[in-house]
Coordinates of C-alpha atoms in Angstrom, one line a residue:
X1 CA 0.0 0.0 0.0
X2 CA 1.2 3.5 -0.9
X3 CA 0.0 6.4 1.3
X4 CA 0.6 10.0 0.4
X5 CA 0.2 12.7 3.1
X6 CA -0.1 16.3 2.2
X7 CA 1.3 18.3 5.1
X8 CA 3.1 17.4 8.3
X9 CA 2.9 19.0 11.8
X10 CA 0.4 17.5 14.2
X11 CA -2.0 15.7 12.0
X12 CA 0.1 14.5 9.1
X13 CA 3.2 13.5 11.1
X14 CA 1.1 11.6 13.6
X15 CA -0.7 9.8 10.9
X16 CA 2.5 8.8 9.2
X17 CA 4.1 7.5 12.4
X18 CA 1.0 5.5 13.3
X19 CA 0.8 4.0 9.8
X20 CA 4.3 2.8 10.1
X21 CA 3.7 1.2 13.5
X22 CA 0.7 -0.6 12.0
X23 CA 2.3 -1.6 8.7
X24 CA 6.0 -2.1 8.3
X25 CA 5.7 -2.6 4.5
X26 CA 3.6 0.4 3.5
X27 CA 5.2 3.1 1.3
X28 CA 4.6 6.4 3.1
X29 CA 5.5 9.8 1.6
X30 CA 4.9 13.2 3.2
X31 CA 5.0 16.3 1.0
X32 CA 5.5 19.4 3.1
X33 CA 5.5 22.9 1.5
X34 CA 7.6 24.5 4.3
X35 CA 11.0 23.4 5.4
X36 CA 9.8 21.8 8.6
X37 CA 7.7 18.6 8.8
X38 CA 7.1 18.3 12.6
X39 CA 7.4 21.2 14.9
X40 CA 6.0 22.6 18.1
X41 CA 3.5 25.2 16.7
X42 CA 2.4 26.2 20.2
X43 CA 5.9 27.0 21.2
X44 CA 6.6 29.6 18.5
X45 CA 5.8 32.7 20.6
X46 CA 8.2 31.5 23.3
X47 CA 11.1 31.2 20.9
X48 CA 10.5 34.8 19.8
X49 CA 10.5 35.8 23.4
X50 CA 13.7 33.9 24.2
X51 CA 12.1 31.5 26.7
X52 CA 13.0 28.7 24.3
X53 CA 16.5 29.6 23.4
X54 CA 17.5 26.9 20.9
X55 CA 15.7 26.9 17.5
X56 CA 16.3 23.1 17.2
X57 CA 14.0 22.6 20.3
X58 CA 11.0 23.6 18.1
X59 CA 11.6 20.8 15.7
X60 CA 10.2 17.5 16.9
X61 CA 11.2 15.5 13.9
X62 CA 13.4 16.2 10.8
X63 CA 13.1 14.4 7.5
X64 CA 16.3 12.5 8.4
X65 CA 15.1 11.5 11.9
X66 CA 11.7 10.5 10.4
X67 CA 13.4 8.3 7.9
X68 CA 15.9 6.8 10.3
X69 CA 13.2 5.7 12.8
X70 CA 10.2 5.1 10.6
X71 CA 11.6 4.7 7.0
X72 CA 9.1 7.4 6.0
X73 CA 10.0 9.5 2.9
X74 CA 9.6 13.1 4.0
X75 CA 10.1 15.7 1.2
X76 CA 10.1 19.3 2.5
X77 CA 9.9 22.3 0.2
X78 CA 7.6 20.2 -2.0
X79 CA 4.2 21.7 -2.7
X80 CA 1.2 19.6 -3.8
X81 CA -0.5 21.7 -6.5
X82 CA -3.4 19.4 -7.4
X83 CA -5.2 16.3 -6.3
X84 CA -6.4 14.1 -9.1
X85 CA -8.9 11.7 -7.6
X86 CA -9.8 9.9 -10.9
X87 CA -6.2 9.0 -11.6
X88 CA -5.4 8.7 -7.8
X89 CA -2.4 11.0 -8.2
X90 CA -1.2 14.3 -6.9
X91 CA 0.7 17.0 -8.8
X92 CA 3.8 18.1 -7.0
X93 CA 6.3 20.9 -7.4
X94 CA 9.8 20.8 -5.9
X95 CA 10.1 24.4 -4.7
X96 CA 13.9 24.2 -4.7
X97 CA 14.4 23.0 -8.2
X98 CA 11.1 24.0 -9.9
X99 CA 10.6 20.4 -11.1
X100 CA 7.0 19.2 -11.3
X101 CA 5.8 15.6 -11.3
X102 CA 3.0 13.3 -10.6
X103 CA 2.9 10.9 -7.6
X104 CA 0.4 8.0 -7.4
X105 CA -1.3 6.9 -4.2
X106 CA -3.6 4.1 -2.9
X107 CA -4.7 6.3 0.1
X108 CA -4.3 10.0 0.5
X109 CA -4.4 12.1 3.7
X110 CA -4.9 15.8 3.5
X111 CA -3.3 17.7 6.5
X112 CA -2.9 21.1 5.0
X113 CA -3.9 22.9 8.2
X114 CA -5.0 26.5 8.3
X115 CA -3.5 29.8 7.3
X116 CA -3.6 33.1 9.1
X117 CA -6.7 35.1 8.3
X118 CA -5.8 38.4 6.8
X119 CA -8.1 41.5 7.0
X120 CA -9.1 43.0 3.7
X121 CA -7.5 46.3 4.5
X122 CA -4.7 48.4 3.0
X123 CA -1.1 47.7 4.0
X124 CA -1.2 44.1 5.1
X125 CA 1.8 43.3 3.0
X126 CA 4.1 45.9 4.5
X127 CA 7.5 44.5 5.6
X128 CA 6.8 45.3 9.2
X129 CA 3.5 43.6 9.3
X130 CA 3.9 39.9 10.3
X131 CA 1.8 36.8 10.8
X132 CA 2.8 33.9 13.1
X133 CA 1.8 30.4 12.0
X134 CA 5.0 28.5 10.8
X135 CA 8.6 28.1 11.9
X136 CA 9.5 30.4 9.0
X137 CA 7.2 33.1 10.3
X138 CA 8.8 32.7 13.7
X139 CA 12.4 33.0 12.4
X140 CA 11.4 36.0 10.4
X141 CA 10.0 37.8 13.5
X142 CA 12.8 36.8 15.7
X143 CA 15.4 38.0 13.1
X144 CA 13.5 41.3 12.8
X145 CA 13.5 41.7 16.6
X146 CA 17.2 40.9 17.0
X147 CA 18.3 43.2 14.2
X148 CA 16.0 46.1 14.7
X149 CA 15.4 46.2 18.4
X150 CA 11.8 47.4 18.1
X151 CA 10.4 49.3 21.0
X152 CA 6.7 48.9 20.3
X153 CA 4.4 46.3 18.8
X154 CA 0.7 46.1 17.9
X155 CA -1.1 42.8 18.0
X156 CA -4.2 42.8 15.7
X157 CA -6.5 40.2 17.3
X158 CA -6.9 38.7 20.8
X159 CA -6.7 34.9 20.6
X160 CA -4.1 32.4 21.8
X161 CA -1.2 33.5 19.6
X162 CA -1.8 37.2 20.2
X163 CA -1.9 36.8 24.0
X164 CA 1.1 34.6 24.1
X165 CA 3.2 36.8 21.8
X166 CA 2.1 39.9 23.6
X167 CA 3.4 38.5 26.9
X168 CA 6.7 37.5 25.3
X169 CA 7.3 40.8 23.6
X170 CA 6.3 42.7 26.8
X171 CA 8.8 40.6 28.8
X172 CA 11.4 41.7 26.3
X173 CA 10.6 45.3 27.1
X174 CA 8.4 46.3 24.2
X175 CA 5.4 48.5 24.5
X176 CA 2.5 46.3 23.4
X177 CA -1.0 47.1 22.3
X178 CA -3.7 44.5 21.5
X179 CA -6.5 45.7 19.2
X180 CA -9.5 43.4 19.2
X181 CA -12.8 43.8 17.4
X182 CA -14.8 42.0 20.1
X183 CA -14.9 43.7 23.5
X184 CA -12.9 40.9 25.1
X185 CA -9.8 38.7 24.6
X186 CA -10.0 35.0 24.3
X187 CA -13.4 33.9 23.0
X188 CA -13.3 30.5 24.7
X189 CA -14.1 32.5 27.9
X190 CA -17.2 34.4 28.8
X191 CA -16.7 38.2 29.1
X192 CA -16.9 38.1 32.9
X193 CA -14.1 35.5 33.1
X194 CA -12.1 37.4 30.5
X195 CA -12.1 40.3 32.9
X196 CA -9.4 38.5 34.9
X197 CA -7.3 38.1 31.7
X198 CA -7.7 41.8 30.9
X199 CA -6.7 42.8 34.4
X200 CA -3.5 40.7 34.3
X201 CA -2.6 42.1 30.8
X202 CA -3.1 45.7 32.0
X203 CA -1.2 45.0 35.2
X204 CA 1.8 44.0 33.1
X205 CA 1.6 47.1 30.9
X206 CA -0.2 45.7 27.9
X207 CA -2.5 48.3 26.4
X208 CA -5.9 46.9 25.4
X209 CA -8.1 48.4 22.7
X210 CA -11.2 46.3 22.8
X211 CA -14.2 46.7 20.6
X212 CA -12.0 48.4 18.0
X213 CA -11.5 47.6 14.3
X214 CA -8.2 47.9 12.4
X215 CA -8.8 49.6 9.1
X216 CA -5.4 49.5 7.6
X217 CA -1.6 50.1 7.9
X218 CA 0.6 52.8 6.5
X219 CA 4.3 52.9 6.3
X220 CA 6.1 55.5 8.3
X221 CA 9.8 56.4 8.7
X222 CA 11.0 53.4 10.7
X223 CA 7.6 52.0 11.6
X224 CA 4.0 51.4 10.9
X225 CA 0.9 53.5 11.5
X226 CA -2.0 51.3 12.5
X227 CA -5.3 52.9 11.4
X228 CA -8.2 52.2 13.7
X229 CA -11.9 53.0 13.1
X230 CA -13.0 56.1 15.0
X231 CA -9.7 56.3 16.9
X232 CA -6.3 58.0 16.7
X233 CA -3.8 55.9 14.7
X234 CA -1.2 54.0 16.7
X235 CA 2.5 54.3 15.8
X236 CA 4.4 51.1 16.2
X237 CA 7.7 49.5 15.1
X238 CA 6.0 46.3 14.2
X239 CA 2.6 44.7 13.8
X240 CA 1.5 41.0 14.1
X241 CA -1.8 39.9 12.6
X242 CA -3.4 37.4 14.8
X243 CA -7.1 37.6 14.0
X244 CA -7.6 33.9 13.6
X245 CA -7.0 31.2 11.0
X246 CA -8.9 29.9 7.9
X247 CA -8.8 26.3 6.7
X248 CA -6.2 26.0 3.9
X249 CA -8.4 23.8 1.6
X250 CA -8.0 25.1 -2.0
X251 CA -6.6 21.7 -3.0
X252 CA -9.7 19.9 -1.6
X253 CA -12.1 22.3 -3.3
X254 CA -10.4 22.0 -6.7
X255 CA -10.5 18.2 -6.3
X256 CA -14.3 18.3 -5.8
X257 CA -14.2 17.3 -2.1
X258 CA -17.3 18.6 -0.2
X259 CA -16.6 21.6 2.1
X260 CA -18.3 23.1 5.0
X261 CA -17.9 26.2 7.3
X262 CA -15.2 28.6 6.1
X263 CA -14.3 26.1 3.4
X264 CA -13.4 23.4 5.9
X265 CA -13.3 19.8 4.7
X266 CA -16.3 17.7 5.6
X267 CA -15.3 14.3 7.1
X268 CA -17.1 11.4 8.8
X269 CA -16.0 9.9 12.1
X270 CA -13.4 7.8 10.3
X271 CA -11.9 11.0 8.9
X272 CA -13.0 10.1 5.4
X273 CA -13.8 12.8 2.9
X274 CA -16.6 12.7 0.3
X275 CA -14.1 11.1 -2.2
X276 CA -13.1 7.4 -1.6
X277 CA -9.6 6.7 -0.3
X278 CA -9.0 10.4 0.6
X279 CA -8.9 11.3 4.3
X280 CA -8.4 14.7 6.0
X281 CA -7.2 15.7 9.5
X282 CA -6.3 18.7 11.5
X283 CA -7.1 22.3 11.3
X284 CA -8.5 21.9 7.8
X285 CA -11.4 19.7 8.8
X286 CA -14.9 20.4 10.0
X287 CA -15.7 18.7 13.3
X288 CA -18.6 18.2 15.7
X289 CA -18.6 20.0 19.0
X290 CA -18.7 17.2 21.4
X291 CA -21.1 19.0 23.8
X292 CA -23.6 20.7 21.4
X293 CA -23.3 18.3 18.4
X294 CA -23.1 21.3 16.1
X295 CA -20.5 21.7 13.3
X296 CA -17.6 23.8 14.3
X297 CA -13.9 24.5 13.7
X298 CA -11.4 23.9 16.6
X299 CA -7.9 24.4 15.4
X300 CA -5.9 22.9 18.2
X301 CA -3.0 20.4 18.3
X302 CA -4.7 17.8 20.5
X303 CA -7.6 17.1 18.1
X304 CA -5.2 17.1 15.1
X305 CA -3.1 14.4 16.7
X306 CA -6.1 12.2 17.5
X307 CA -7.5 12.6 14.0
X308 CA -4.1 11.6 12.4
X309 CA -4.1 8.4 14.5
X310 CA -7.7 7.7 13.6
X311 CA -7.2 8.1 9.9
X312 CA -4.2 5.8 10.0
X313 CA -6.2 3.2 11.9
X314 CA -9.0 3.2 9.4
X315 CA -6.6 3.0 6.5
X316 CA -5.2 -0.2 8.0
X317 CA -8.6 -1.6 8.7
X318 CA -8.8 -0.8 12.4
X319 CA -12.3 0.6 13.2
X320 CA -11.7 4.0 14.9
X321 CA -13.8 7.1 15.1
X322 CA -13.5 10.7 16.1
X323 CA -16.3 11.6 18.5
X324 CA -15.9 15.4 18.4
X325 CA -13.9 18.2 19.9
X326 CA -14.8 20.0 23.2
X327 CA -12.1 22.7 22.8
X328 CA -10.1 22.0 26.0
X329 CA -7.4 24.6 26.2
X330 CA -5.0 26.2 28.7
X331 CA -3.0 29.4 28.3
X332 CA -0.3 31.1 30.3
X333 CA -0.8 34.9 30.7
X334 CA 2.1 36.3 32.6
X335 CA 1.5 34.9 36.2
X336 CA -2.0 33.7 35.5
X337 CA -3.2 30.4 34.0
X338 CA -6.4 30.5 32.1
X339 CA -8.2 27.2 31.0
X340 CA -11.5 26.2 29.5
X341 CA -13.3 23.2 28.3
X342 CA -16.7 22.5 26.6
X343 CA -19.2 25.4 26.1
X344 CA -19.0 28.6 27.9
X345 CA -22.2 30.3 29.0
X346 CA -22.5 32.5 25.9
X347 CA -21.9 29.5 23.5
X348 CA -24.3 27.3 25.5
X349 CA -27.1 29.8 25.2
X350 CA -26.3 30.4 21.5
X351 CA -26.5 26.6 21.0
X352 CA -30.0 26.6 22.5
X353 CA -29.3 25.3 26.0
X354 CA -31.3 26.6 28.9
X355 CA -28.3 26.8 31.2
X356 CA -27.2 27.9 34.6
X357 CA -23.8 28.3 36.3
X358 CA -21.9 28.4 39.5
X359 CA -19.0 30.6 40.3
X360 CA -16.6 29.9 43.1
X361 CA -13.2 31.1 44.3
X362 CA -11.4 28.2 46.0
X363 CA -7.8 27.9 47.1
X364 CA -5.4 25.9 45.0
X365 CA -4.6 23.7 48.1
X366 CA -5.5 23.5 51.7
X367 CA -5.8 27.0 53.3
X368 CA -3.7 26.1 56.3
X369 CA -0.7 25.0 54.1
X370 CA 1.5 27.9 53.1
X371 CA 1.4 29.3 49.5
X372 CA -2.2 28.6 48.5
X373 CA -3.6 30.9 45.8
X374 CA -7.1 31.7 44.8
X375 CA -8.6 30.5 41.5
X376 CA -11.9 31.5 39.9
X377 CA -14.0 28.7 38.5
X378 CA -17.2 29.0 36.4
X379 CA -19.0 25.7 35.7
X380 CA -21.9 25.7 33.2
X381 CA -24.6 23.1 33.3
X382 CA -28.1 22.5 31.8
X383 CA -31.1 23.3 33.9
X384 CA -33.4 20.4 34.7
X385 CA -31.1 17.7 33.4
X386 CA -28.0 19.1 35.2
X387 CA -25.9 17.9 32.2
X388 CA -22.3 19.3 32.5
X389 CA -21.7 21.7 29.6
X390 CA -18.4 23.4 30.2
X391 CA -16.0 25.1 32.6
X392 CA -13.6 28.0 32.8
X393 CA -10.9 28.4 35.4
X394 CA -8.5 31.3 35.9
X395 CA -5.9 31.4 38.6
X396 CA -2.4 30.3 39.4
X397 CA -1.4 26.8 40.7
X398 CA -3.7 23.8 40.0
X399 CA -5.8 25.3 37.3
X400 CA -4.6 22.8 34.7
X401 CA -5.4 19.9 37.0
X402 CA -9.0 21.0 37.7
X403 CA -9.8 21.8 34.0
X404 CA -8.6 18.3 33.0
X405 CA -10.8 16.7 35.6
X406 CA -13.8 18.7 34.3
X407 CA -12.9 17.9 30.7
X408 CA -12.8 14.2 31.6
X409 CA -16.2 14.5 33.3
X410 CA -17.7 16.1 30.2
X411 CA -16.3 13.4 28.0
X412 CA -17.6 10.7 30.3
X413 CA -21.1 12.3 30.1
X414 CA -21.2 12.9 33.9
X415 CA -24.0 14.9 35.5
X416 CA -22.8 18.1 37.1
X417 CA -24.1 17.1 40.5
X418 CA -21.9 14.0 40.3
X419 CA -18.8 16.2 40.5
X420 CA -19.3 16.1 44.3
X421 CA -18.7 12.3 44.3
X422 CA -15.4 12.3 42.4
X423 CA -12.7 10.7 44.5
X424 CA -9.8 13.0 43.9
X425 CA -6.3 12.9 45.3
X426 CA -5.7 15.0 48.4
X427 CA -2.7 16.2 50.4
X428 CA -2.3 19.7 51.9
X429 CA 0.4 20.9 49.4
X430 CA -1.8 19.9 46.4
X431 CA -5.5 20.2 47.2
X432 CA -8.1 20.3 50.0
X433 CA -10.2 17.4 51.3
X434 CA -13.0 19.1 49.4
X435 CA -11.3 19.7 46.1
X436 CA -12.5 22.7 44.1
X437 CA -14.2 20.4 41.6
X438 CA -16.0 18.7 44.4
X439 CA -17.0 22.1 45.7
X440 CA -18.6 23.0 42.4
X441 CA -20.5 19.7 42.6
X442 CA -21.7 20.5 46.1
X443 CA -22.9 24.0 45.0
X444 CA -24.8 22.5 42.0
X445 CA -26.3 19.8 44.3
X446 CA -27.6 22.5 46.6
X447 CA -29.3 24.2 43.6
X448 CA -30.7 20.9 42.4
X449 CA -32.2 20.2 45.8
X450 CA -33.6 23.7 46.3
X451 CA -31.4 24.4 49.2
X452 CA -30.1 27.6 47.7
X453 CA -31.4 30.1 45.1
X454 CA -28.9 32.1 43.1
X455 CA -28.8 35.7 42.0
X456 CA -26.2 36.9 39.5
X457 CA -23.7 39.6 39.4
X458 CA -24.8 40.8 36.0
X459 CA -28.2 41.6 37.5
X460 CA -26.9 43.5 40.5
X461 CA -27.0 46.9 39.0
X462 CA -30.6 46.4 37.8
X463 CA -31.9 45.3 41.2
X464 CA -34.4 47.8 42.5
X465 CA -33.1 50.3 45.0
X466 CA -36.6 51.5 46.0
X467 CA -36.8 49.5 49.2
X468 CA -38.8 46.7 47.6
X469 CA -35.8 44.3 48.1
X470 CA -33.1 44.0 50.8
X471 CA -29.6 44.1 49.6
X472 CA -27.3 42.5 52.2
X473 CA -23.5 42.4 52.4
X474 CA -22.4 39.8 54.9
X475 CA -18.6 40.6 55.0
X476 CA -16.8 42.2 57.9
X477 CA -17.1 46.0 58.4
X478 CA -13.4 46.3 57.3
X479 CA -14.1 44.6 54.1
X480 CA -17.2 46.6 53.5
X481 CA -15.3 49.9 54.1
X482 CA -12.7 49.0 51.6
X483 CA -15.3 48.6 48.8
X484 CA -18.9 47.8 48.5
X485 CA -21.9 48.1 46.1
X486 CA -24.2 51.0 46.6
X487 CA -27.5 50.2 48.2
X488 CA -26.2 47.2 50.2
X489 CA -26.4 47.2 54.0
X490 CA -23.7 45.5 56.0
X491 CA -24.5 42.8 58.5
X492 CA -21.6 40.4 59.0
X493 CA -22.6 36.8 58.8
X494 CA -21.6 36.0 62.4
X495 CA -23.9 38.8 63.6
X496 CA -26.8 37.9 61.4
X497 CA -28.9 35.8 63.8
X498 CA -28.9 38.5 66.4
X499 CA -29.8 41.2 63.9
X500 CA -32.6 39.5 62.0
X501 CA -35.2 42.0 63.3
X502 CA -33.3 44.7 61.1
X503 CA -34.4 42.8 58.0
X504 CA -37.9 42.7 56.7
X505 CA -39.2 39.2 56.2
X506 CA -41.7 40.6 53.6
X507 CA -39.1 41.4 51.0
X508 CA -36.7 39.2 48.9
X509 CA -33.1 39.4 50.2
X510 CA -30.1 39.3 47.9
X511 CA -27.0 38.3 49.8
X512 CA -23.4 39.0 49.0
X513 CA -20.0 38.3 50.5
X514 CA -16.5 38.3 49.1
X515 CA -16.7 35.0 47.2
X516 CA -20.0 33.4 47.9
X517 CA -19.3 31.1 50.8
X518 CA -20.3 33.3 53.7
X519 CA -23.3 34.6 51.8
X520 CA -24.4 31.0 51.3
X521 CA -24.3 30.4 55.0
X522 CA -26.2 33.7 55.5
X523 CA -28.8 32.5 52.9
X524 CA -29.3 29.3 54.9
X525 CA -29.8 31.3 58.1
X526 CA -32.3 33.5 56.4
X527 CA -34.1 30.6 54.7
X528 CA -34.3 28.8 58.0
X529 CA -36.1 31.8 59.5
X530 CA -38.6 32.2 56.7
X531 CA -36.9 34.7 54.4
X532 CA -36.9 34.5 50.6
X533 CA -33.3 34.9 49.7
X534 CA -30.8 34.7 46.8
X535 CA -27.1 34.1 47.0
X536 CA -25.2 36.3 44.6
X537 CA -22.9 34.0 42.6
X538 CA -19.3 34.9 42.6
X539 CA -19.5 37.5 45.4
X540 CA -18.0 41.0 45.6
X541 CA -14.6 39.9 44.4
X542 CA -16.1 38.7 41.1
X543 CA -18.3 41.8 40.8
X544 CA -15.4 44.1 41.5
X545 CA -13.1 42.6 38.8
X546 CA -15.8 42.6 36.2
X547 CA -17.0 46.1 36.9
X548 CA -13.5 47.5 37.1
X549 CA -12.7 45.9 33.7
X550 CA -15.7 47.5 32.2
X551 CA -14.7 50.9 33.6
X552 CA -11.2 50.5 32.3
X553 CA -12.5 49.5 28.8
X554 CA -14.9 52.4 28.7
X555 CA -12.3 54.9 29.9
X556 CA -9.8 53.6 27.3
X557 CA -12.4 53.8 24.6
X558 CA -13.1 57.5 25.4
X559 CA -9.4 58.4 25.5
X560 CA -8.7 56.7 22.2
X561 CA -11.6 58.2 20.2
X562 CA -11.1 60.9 17.6
X563 CA -12.9 64.1 18.5
X564 CA -16.0 64.6 16.5
X565 CA -16.0 67.5 14.1
X566 CA -17.8 70.6 15.4

């Protein structure tokens, strides 16, 4: 059997290695347009920033090492220019010599990935405007930085690459601005959780221009002028376009393969395309969202690796199927770790789910053991069924551990209430006897059993201040004095039973504390005494971060705007 693979990196290289492990006799050829067949795409920003010092560390396999270990014929700088399904051949051009030839196949795997999305604006081809997708892109940016010593950079877009590169450039001493059309960074997160990311970015000197649209670029002496709609231009030494990626599927389209969203390749669970004997994997393919069942694009390395293995299995007659992607991801943002899996609240509602959420702020490990740090968790679930839909966590230590537990629970089809029953490892340096994931389960269990009713931070400012409801802050007087929400009265939770006569039992009571724990206790006290009460999810800490982020965004927007003509 002869198998041709178009493109390497995560999907193609994984498929090739798996094929060889399954079939020692198969002829396997990889055609790769770039000069690198298998590299750590996710590590590229860290090489630019000098965290990864040796360029060779980015390369996982070379053509020589691939051949030595797997006897796989890897031809870099070879571009496949056409797929000819009727003849079962591909047209190939050697980019070094210009030679063109045909290569036959028995099975074909398309792993062409995705290419950076480019805005349809003036100046995207200026020599100081970069994209970051390949090793060549990385080397080009690093060479520019080393030779020109830029002092400022603008990132157009606010996703993974943008945030990671912004951090690395900032650590190198550059002034960094991120311009993002949506009003938040990192779409896998809800806007309230993204507030913590924004705060960390600003704390480290990254300027955020959110809700702003780049309209073009103009060359200036020694730099670039970034034109932004309704704002003053930004002068920078360099620009990186990071507004997302688009499936690179022109070969599939020209071959007559059926395409889906944004031109992505439609495949079945076996990774087969609409044409027999042609498979596709990686960022080029359309997948099902594991939670919603809807078609989506999730260009991440983990899914691409799995899909490469599945395609290889099926080529060799081993039944294997891809069950969908849930978008599990984790990101370092200066000192913070931000992680997500499944659907966030916004996506869940858009997908038609009637959902609820819990928000909590647990410690990374036992509070009595030194060094514990707060994390913020948001767990989204379906009302009535309590199906677990997704989670987001932002904090410091232990974030990756908890998101992986929640990702596994989603994949296993667990009920959100069942999180309380997970038997998780505990020792004081690593966790608490009630792990944060267990705590989320306990909170959801209380909601399911009617033990607590929730109010939500996003509704606080719209709550009536006409005396028809009681707004109660149960923190200490010192905490209350350092910051509180207008209209709330302060009765510490430990004083509440003695001061119940001060609260009207004829009115609903909305209860707040710093993170939601003391207000939950207060809500139980009130409920036990006949009050109708609601625990405000997330507490004052969550409210303060979200409201401060909105204030900073609004203030920044006003200062950046061009004055209207008189």
